[in-house]
Short mmCIF file of C-alpha atoms in Angstrom, two decimals:
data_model
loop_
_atom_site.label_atom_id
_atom_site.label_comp_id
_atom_site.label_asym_id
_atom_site.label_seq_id
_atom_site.Cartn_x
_atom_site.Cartn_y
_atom_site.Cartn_z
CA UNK A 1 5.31 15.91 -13.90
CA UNK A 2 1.94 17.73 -13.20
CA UNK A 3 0.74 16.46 -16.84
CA UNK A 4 1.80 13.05 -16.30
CA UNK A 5 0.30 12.95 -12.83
CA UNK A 6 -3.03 14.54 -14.24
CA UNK A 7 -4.84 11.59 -16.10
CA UNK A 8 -4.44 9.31 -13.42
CA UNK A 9 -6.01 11.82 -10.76
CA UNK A 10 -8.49 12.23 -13.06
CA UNK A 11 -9.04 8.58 -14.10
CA UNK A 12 -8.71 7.91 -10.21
CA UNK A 13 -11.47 10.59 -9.02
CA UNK A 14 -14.00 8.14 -8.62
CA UNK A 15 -12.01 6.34 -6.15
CA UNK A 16 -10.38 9.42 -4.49
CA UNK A 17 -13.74 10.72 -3.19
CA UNK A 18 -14.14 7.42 -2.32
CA UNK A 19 -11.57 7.90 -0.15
CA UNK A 20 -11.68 11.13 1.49
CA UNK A 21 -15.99 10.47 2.35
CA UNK A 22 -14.29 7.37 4.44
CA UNK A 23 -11.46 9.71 6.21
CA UNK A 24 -14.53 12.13 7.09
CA UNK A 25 -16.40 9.80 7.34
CA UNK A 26 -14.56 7.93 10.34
CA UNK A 27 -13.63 10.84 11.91
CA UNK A 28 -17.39 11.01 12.55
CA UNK A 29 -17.69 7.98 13.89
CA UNK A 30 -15.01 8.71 16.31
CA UNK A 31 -16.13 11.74 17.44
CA UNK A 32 -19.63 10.31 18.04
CA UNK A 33 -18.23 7.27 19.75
CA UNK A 34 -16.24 9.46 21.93
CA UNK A 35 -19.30 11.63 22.77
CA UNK A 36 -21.05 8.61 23.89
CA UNK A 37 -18.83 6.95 25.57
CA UNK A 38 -17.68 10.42 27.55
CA UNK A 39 -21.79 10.97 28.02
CA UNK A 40 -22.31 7.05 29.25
CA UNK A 41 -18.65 7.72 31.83
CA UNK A 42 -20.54 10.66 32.86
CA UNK A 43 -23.83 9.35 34.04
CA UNK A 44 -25.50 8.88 31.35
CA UNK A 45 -27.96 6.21 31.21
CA UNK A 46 -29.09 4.10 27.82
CA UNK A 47 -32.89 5.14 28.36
CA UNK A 48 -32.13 8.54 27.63
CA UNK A 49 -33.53 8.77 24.07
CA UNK A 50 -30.69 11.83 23.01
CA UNK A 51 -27.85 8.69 24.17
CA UNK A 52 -29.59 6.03 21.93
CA UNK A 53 -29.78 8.56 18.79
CA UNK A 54 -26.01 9.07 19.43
CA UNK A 55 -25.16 5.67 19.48
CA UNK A 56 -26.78 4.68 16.69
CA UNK A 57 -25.83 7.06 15.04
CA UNK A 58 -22.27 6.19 15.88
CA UNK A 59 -22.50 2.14 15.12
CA UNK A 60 -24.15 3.27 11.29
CA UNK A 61 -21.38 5.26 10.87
CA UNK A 62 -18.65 2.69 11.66
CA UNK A 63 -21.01 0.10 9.74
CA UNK A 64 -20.29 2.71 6.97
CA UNK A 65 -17.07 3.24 6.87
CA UNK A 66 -16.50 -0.49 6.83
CA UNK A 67 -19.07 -1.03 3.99
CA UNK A 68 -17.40 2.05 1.76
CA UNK A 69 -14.03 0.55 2.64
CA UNK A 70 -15.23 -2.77 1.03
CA UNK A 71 -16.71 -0.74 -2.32
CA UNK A 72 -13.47 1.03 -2.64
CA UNK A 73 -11.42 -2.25 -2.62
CA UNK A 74 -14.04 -3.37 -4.80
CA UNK A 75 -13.79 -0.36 -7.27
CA UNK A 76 -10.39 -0.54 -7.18
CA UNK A 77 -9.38 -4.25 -8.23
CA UNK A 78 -11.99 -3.44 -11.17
CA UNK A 79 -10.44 -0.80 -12.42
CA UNK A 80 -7.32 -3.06 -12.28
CA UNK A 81 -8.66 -5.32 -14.03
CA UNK A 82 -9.70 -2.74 -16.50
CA UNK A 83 -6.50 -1.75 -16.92
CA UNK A 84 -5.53 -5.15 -17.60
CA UNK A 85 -7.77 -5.25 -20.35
CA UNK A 86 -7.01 -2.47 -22.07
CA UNK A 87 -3.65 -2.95 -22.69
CA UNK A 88 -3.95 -6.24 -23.94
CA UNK A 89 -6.55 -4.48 -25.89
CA UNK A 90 -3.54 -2.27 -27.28
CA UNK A 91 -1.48 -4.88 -27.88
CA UNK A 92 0.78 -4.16 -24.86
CA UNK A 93 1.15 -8.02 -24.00
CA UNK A 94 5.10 -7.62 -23.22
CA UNK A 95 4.05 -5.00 -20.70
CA UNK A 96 1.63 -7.04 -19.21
CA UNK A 97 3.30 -10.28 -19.23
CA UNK A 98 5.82 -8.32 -16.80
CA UNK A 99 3.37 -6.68 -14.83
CA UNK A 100 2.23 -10.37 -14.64
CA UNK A 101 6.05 -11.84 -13.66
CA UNK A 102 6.66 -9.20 -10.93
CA UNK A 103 3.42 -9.85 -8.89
CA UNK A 104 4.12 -13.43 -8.97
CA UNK A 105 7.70 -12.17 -8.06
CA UNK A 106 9.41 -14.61 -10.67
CA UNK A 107 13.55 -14.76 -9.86
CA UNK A 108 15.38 -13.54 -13.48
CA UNK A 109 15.86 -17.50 -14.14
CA UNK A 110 12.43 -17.90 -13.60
CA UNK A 111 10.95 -14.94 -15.62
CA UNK A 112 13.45 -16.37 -18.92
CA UNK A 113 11.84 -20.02 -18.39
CA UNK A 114 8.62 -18.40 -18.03
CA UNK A 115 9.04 -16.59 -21.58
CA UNK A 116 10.25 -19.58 -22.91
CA UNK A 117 7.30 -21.71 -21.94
CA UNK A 118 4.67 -18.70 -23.30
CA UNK A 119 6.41 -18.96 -26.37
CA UNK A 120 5.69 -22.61 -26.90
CA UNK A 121 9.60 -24.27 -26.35
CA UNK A 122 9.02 -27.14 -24.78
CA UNK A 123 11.05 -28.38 -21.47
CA UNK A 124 14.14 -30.10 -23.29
CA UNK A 125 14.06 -27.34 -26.07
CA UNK A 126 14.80 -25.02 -22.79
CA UNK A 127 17.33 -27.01 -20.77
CA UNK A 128 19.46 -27.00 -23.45
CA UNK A 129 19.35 -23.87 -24.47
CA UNK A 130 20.24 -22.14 -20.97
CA UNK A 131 22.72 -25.30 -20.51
CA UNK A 132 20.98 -27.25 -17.62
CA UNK A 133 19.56 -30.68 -17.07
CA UNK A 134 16.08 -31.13 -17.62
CA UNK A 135 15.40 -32.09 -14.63
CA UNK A 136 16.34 -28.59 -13.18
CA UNK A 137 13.81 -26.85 -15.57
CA UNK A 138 11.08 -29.29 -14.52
CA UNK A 139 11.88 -28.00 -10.60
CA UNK A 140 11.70 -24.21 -11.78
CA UNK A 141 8.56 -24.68 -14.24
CA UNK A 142 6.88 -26.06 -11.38
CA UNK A 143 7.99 -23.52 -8.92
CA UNK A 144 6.74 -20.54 -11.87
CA UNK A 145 2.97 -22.50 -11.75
CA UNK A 146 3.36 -22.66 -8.01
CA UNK A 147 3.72 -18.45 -8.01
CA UNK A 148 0.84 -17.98 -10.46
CA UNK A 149 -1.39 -20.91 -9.10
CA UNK A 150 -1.81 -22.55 -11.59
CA UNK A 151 -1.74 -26.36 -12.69
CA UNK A 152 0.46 -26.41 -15.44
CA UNK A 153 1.72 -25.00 -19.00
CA UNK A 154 -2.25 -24.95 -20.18
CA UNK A 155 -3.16 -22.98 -17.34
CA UNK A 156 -0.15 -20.58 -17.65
CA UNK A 157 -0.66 -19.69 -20.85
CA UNK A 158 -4.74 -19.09 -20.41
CA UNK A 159 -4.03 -16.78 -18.04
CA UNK A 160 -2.96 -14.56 -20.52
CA UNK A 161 -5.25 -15.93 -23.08
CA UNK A 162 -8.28 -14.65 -20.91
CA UNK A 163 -7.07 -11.35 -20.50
CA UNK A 164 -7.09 -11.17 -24.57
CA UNK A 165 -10.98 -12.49 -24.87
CA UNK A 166 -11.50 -9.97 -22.40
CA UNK A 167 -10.05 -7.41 -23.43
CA UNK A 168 -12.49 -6.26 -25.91
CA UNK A 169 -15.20 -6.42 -23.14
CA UNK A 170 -13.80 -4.53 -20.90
CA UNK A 171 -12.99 -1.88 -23.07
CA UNK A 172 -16.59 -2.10 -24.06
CA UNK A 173 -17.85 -1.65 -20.82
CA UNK A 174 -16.50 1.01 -19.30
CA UNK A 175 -16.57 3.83 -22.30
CA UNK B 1 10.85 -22.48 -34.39
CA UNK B 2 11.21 -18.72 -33.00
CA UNK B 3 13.91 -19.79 -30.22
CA UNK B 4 16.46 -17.65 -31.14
CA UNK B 5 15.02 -14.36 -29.49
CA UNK B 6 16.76 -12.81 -27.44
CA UNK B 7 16.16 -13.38 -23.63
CA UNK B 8 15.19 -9.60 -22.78
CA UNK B 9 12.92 -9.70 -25.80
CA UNK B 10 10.09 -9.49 -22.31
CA UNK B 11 11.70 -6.35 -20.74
CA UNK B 12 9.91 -3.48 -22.93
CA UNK B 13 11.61 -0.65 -20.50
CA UNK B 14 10.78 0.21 -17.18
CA UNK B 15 7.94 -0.63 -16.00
CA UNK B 16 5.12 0.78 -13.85
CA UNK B 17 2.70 -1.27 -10.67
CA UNK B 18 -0.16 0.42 -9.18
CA UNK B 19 1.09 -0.20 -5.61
CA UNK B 20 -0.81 2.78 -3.37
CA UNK B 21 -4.35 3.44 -3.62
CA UNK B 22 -5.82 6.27 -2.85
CA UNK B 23 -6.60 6.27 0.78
CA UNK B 24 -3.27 4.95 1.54
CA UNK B 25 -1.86 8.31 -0.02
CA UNK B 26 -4.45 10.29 1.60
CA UNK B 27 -4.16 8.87 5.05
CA UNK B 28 -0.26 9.43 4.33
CA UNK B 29 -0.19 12.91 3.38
CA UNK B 30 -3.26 13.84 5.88
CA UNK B 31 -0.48 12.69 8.60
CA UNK B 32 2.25 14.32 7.54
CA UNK B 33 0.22 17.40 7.44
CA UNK B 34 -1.09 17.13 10.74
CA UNK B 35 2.30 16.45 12.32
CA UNK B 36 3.73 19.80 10.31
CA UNK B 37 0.96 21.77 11.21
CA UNK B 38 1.15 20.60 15.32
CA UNK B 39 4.51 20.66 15.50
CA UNK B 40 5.20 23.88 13.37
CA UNK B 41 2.44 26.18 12.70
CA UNK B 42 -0.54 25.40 15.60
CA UNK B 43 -0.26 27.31 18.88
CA UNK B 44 0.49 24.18 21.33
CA UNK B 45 -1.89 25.12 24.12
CA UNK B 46 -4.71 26.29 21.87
CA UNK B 47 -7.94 24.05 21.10
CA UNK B 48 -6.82 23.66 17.33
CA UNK B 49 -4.18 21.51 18.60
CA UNK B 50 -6.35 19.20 20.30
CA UNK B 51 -8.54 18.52 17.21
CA UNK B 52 -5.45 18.03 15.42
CA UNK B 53 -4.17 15.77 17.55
CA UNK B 54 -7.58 14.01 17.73
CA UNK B 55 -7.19 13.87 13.56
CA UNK B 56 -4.02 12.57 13.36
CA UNK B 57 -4.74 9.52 15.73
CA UNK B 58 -7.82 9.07 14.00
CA UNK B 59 -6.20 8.29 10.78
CA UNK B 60 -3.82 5.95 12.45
CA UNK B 61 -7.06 4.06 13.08
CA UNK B 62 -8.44 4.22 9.65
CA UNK B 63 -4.91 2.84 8.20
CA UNK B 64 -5.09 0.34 11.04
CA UNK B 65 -8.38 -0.98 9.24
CA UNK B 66 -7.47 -0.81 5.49
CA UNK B 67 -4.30 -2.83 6.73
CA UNK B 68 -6.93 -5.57 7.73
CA UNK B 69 -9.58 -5.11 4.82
CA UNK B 70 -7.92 -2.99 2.39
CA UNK B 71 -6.28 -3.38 -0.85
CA UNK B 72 -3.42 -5.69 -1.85
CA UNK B 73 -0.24 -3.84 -0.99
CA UNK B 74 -1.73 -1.93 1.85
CA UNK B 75 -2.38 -4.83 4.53
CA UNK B 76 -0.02 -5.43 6.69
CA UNK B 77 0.29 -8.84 5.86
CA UNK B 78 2.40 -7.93 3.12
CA UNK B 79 4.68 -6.00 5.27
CA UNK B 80 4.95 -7.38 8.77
CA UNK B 81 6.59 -5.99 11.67
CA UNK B 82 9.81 -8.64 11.63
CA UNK B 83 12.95 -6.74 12.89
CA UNK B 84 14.90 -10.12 11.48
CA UNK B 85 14.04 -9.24 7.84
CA UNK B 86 14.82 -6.19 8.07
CA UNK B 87 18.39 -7.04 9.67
CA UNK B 88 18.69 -9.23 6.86
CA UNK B 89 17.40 -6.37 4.14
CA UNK B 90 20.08 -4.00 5.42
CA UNK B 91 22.95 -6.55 4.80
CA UNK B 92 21.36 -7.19 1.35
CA UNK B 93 21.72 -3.78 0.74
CA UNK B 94 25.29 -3.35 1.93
CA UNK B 95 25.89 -6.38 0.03
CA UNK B 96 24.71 -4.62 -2.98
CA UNK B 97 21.43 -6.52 -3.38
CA UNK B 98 19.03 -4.57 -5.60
CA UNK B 99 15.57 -5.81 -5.68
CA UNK B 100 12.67 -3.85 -5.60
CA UNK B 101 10.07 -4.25 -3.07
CA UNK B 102 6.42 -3.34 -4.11
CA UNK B 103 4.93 -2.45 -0.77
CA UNK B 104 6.98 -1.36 2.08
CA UNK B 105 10.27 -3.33 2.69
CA UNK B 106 11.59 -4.69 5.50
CA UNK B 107 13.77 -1.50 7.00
CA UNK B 108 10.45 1.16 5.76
CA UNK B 109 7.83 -1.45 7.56
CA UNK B 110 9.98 -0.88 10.56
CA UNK B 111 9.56 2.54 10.18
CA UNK B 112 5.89 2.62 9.54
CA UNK B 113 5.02 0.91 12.60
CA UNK B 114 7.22 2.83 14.70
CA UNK B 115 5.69 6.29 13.29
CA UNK B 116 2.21 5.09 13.47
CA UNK B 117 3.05 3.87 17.22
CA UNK B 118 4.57 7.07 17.87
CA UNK B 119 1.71 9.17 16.92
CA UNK B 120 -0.47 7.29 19.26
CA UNK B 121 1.32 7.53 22.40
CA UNK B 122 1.60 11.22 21.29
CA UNK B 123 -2.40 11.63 20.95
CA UNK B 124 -2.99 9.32 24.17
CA UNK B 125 -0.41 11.16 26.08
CA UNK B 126 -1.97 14.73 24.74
CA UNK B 127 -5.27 13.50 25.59
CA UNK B 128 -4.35 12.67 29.42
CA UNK B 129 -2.89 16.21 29.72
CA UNK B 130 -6.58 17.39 29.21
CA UNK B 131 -8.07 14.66 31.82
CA UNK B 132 -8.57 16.13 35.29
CA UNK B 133 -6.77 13.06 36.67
CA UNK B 134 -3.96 13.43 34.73
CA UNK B 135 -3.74 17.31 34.38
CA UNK B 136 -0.07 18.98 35.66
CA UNK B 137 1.07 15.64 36.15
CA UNK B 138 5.06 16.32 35.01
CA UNK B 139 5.74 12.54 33.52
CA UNK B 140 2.99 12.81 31.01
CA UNK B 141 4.24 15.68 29.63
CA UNK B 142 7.54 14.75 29.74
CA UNK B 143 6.16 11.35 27.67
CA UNK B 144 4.01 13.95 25.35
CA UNK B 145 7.69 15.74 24.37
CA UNK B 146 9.92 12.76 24.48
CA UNK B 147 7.61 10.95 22.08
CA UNK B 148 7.32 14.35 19.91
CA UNK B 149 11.34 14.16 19.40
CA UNK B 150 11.41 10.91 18.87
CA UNK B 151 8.53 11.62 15.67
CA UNK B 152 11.21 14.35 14.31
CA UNK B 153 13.96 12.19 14.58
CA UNK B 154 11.70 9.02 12.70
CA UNK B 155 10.47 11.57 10.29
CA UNK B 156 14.08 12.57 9.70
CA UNK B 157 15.14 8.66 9.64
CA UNK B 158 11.95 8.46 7.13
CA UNK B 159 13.15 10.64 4.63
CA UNK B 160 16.62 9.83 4.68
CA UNK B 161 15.42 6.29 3.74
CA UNK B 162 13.16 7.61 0.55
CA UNK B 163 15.85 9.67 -0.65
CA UNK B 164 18.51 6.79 -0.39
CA UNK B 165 16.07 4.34 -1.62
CA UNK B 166 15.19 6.08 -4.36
CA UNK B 167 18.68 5.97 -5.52
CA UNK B 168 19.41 2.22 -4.72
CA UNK B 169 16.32 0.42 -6.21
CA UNK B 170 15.70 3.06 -9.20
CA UNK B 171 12.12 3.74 -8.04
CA UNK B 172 10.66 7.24 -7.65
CA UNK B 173 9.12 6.67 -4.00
CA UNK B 174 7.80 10.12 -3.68
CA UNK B 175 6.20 10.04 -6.63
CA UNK B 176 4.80 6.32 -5.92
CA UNK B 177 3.05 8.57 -2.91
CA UNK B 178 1.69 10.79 -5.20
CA UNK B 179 0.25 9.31 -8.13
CA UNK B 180 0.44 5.20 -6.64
CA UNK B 181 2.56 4.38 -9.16
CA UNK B 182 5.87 2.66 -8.28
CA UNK B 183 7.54 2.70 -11.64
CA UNK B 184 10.45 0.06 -12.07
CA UNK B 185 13.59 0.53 -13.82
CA UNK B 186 13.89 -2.13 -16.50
CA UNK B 187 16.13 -5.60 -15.23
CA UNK B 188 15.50 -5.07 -11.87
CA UNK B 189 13.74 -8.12 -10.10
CA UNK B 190 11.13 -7.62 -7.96
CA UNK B 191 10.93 -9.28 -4.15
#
């Protein structure tokens, strides 16, 4: 499990430091907010040059945490994307095309229809084939391009069809 | 015309989502640390516990942030706090329902806010027993230990609910924790 778990870690390290500097980080920034605020409760007054330091130095802090919190999402969804790319890249469409179905959360009908309409079968070609009216198929199809926002079959299938042209980019990129 | 594949031609195995990044696992374990060590190890009148105390709150607050800015599966508009759903998940799963949720579901986002609640009144109520105003004052403390049992029996409640959700959806939670992963068995459908 260790192995298995290693790669990832490692892959992930930018990210993980990421993460622990903003746990530190804030716990700065709410010890130095505390301190102030104690100080201010305390008779402390705002002309008192060692206050100001202390409270600026506790609002760039917070501004900092909230700025590395942005990067990490930021970092994050790339590497995502990365990831994306790469295994089209390795020819791992099948993979990805369900990676694709669950965060659209597809039903089992819908995820069959789905494949179906990837594969080029057109609406009638698919009615008949799971036994159901056309008109039921037209319903799901649209509720399938509702979940990936999209407009239609076109779209649908360019969502896939991007990740291929990009693929090689990516890869590119990041080596 | 290549219509006669099979319908599961798509499901290549099991499957794996990056669901947890990494300061959702940090903030996690951080916590669970924190707890063990105040509860367990940490002499309860000393200063240590205090800073502890201090930490563990303090990470509350940083979750409480990343639920508003952070990544996909870790705001908590993906889990809300709805006690309905997750009346209605629990008779889905004694109806034998078996879809897999990829952030929290309804019965563990339950849980989450009530630990992350929990630990609060716990650091507010440990911080008043330090205030002059507050200091000796027998309900607080009483609040401070009432709130402490009721984190042991969550935590207990907590882990009960990995270990049995682990075996009903298929999907290694713990290890989800550890390496973000939440891998999904194959045929499963995802909600």
């Amino acid at each position: 499990m260790i192995e298995r778990l290693f790669p990832i870690i490692k892959r992930e390290r930018r990210a993980t430091v990421l993460a622990v500097i903003i746990i530190l980080q804030a716990l700065c920034a709410m010890f130095f907010l505390a301190d102030v605020i104690i100080d201010l409760s305390e008779g402390g007054h705002l002309d008192d040059i060692h206050l100001v330091f202390e409270g600026v130095a506790a609002l760039a802090l917070i501004c900092g945490v909230v700025y590395l919190m942005y990067e990490l999402r930021d970092l994050l969804s790339r590497m995502e994307a990365m990831d994306v790319g790469i295994r089209a890249a390795r020819g791992e469409m099948t993979t990805l095309i369900d990676v694709f179905f669950d965060q659209w959360q597809l039903t089992p009908s819908e995820r069959e229809i789905a494949q179906f309409i990837l594969k080029g079968i057109s609406n009638e070609a698919i009615a008949q084939m799971r036994g159901t009216a056309p008109s039921t198929v037209r319903a799901q199809c649209t509720r399938i391009y509702q979940k990936a926002e999209v407009d239609g079959r076109a779209q649908l299938l360019s969502v896939f069809m991007e990740e291929l042209f990009h693929a090689g980019e990516a890869v590119g990129k990041h080596i | 015309m290549p219509m006669n594949n099979t319908m599961n031609s798509g499901h290549s195995g099991a499957r794996s989502l990056v669901v947890w990044d990494p300061l959702v696992r940090l903030i996690h374990w951080s916590l669970a640390l924190s707890i063990l060590l105040n509860g367990v190890v940490v002499d309860e009148d000393g200063n240590l516990h205090k800073w502890i105390g201090y930490v563990a709150v303090g990470l509350v607050g940083v979750r409480f942030v990343w639920g508003a800015v952070g990544t996909k599966y870790a705001r908590f508009s993906v889990f809300p706090l709805n006690p309905v759903a997750a009346l209605k998940h629990l008779t889905a799963i004694l109806k034998g329902v078996d879809t897999v949720h990829l952030s929290h579901n309804p019965l563990g986002a339950l849980m989450v806010y009530n630990i992350w609640a929990t630990v609060i009144v716990i650091g507010l109520t440990g911080y008043m027993m330090g205030t002059i105003r507050f200091f000796g004052i027998e309900w607080v403390e009483k609040a401070h230990e009432i709130a402490f049992s009721w984190l042991l029996v969550s935590i207990a409640l907590h882990v009960g609910g990995v270990i049995f959700d682990t075996w009903r959806s298929g999907v290694p939670l713990v290890r989800a924790m550890i390496n973000g992963r939440k891998r999904i068995p194959k045929d499963r459908t995802v909600n």
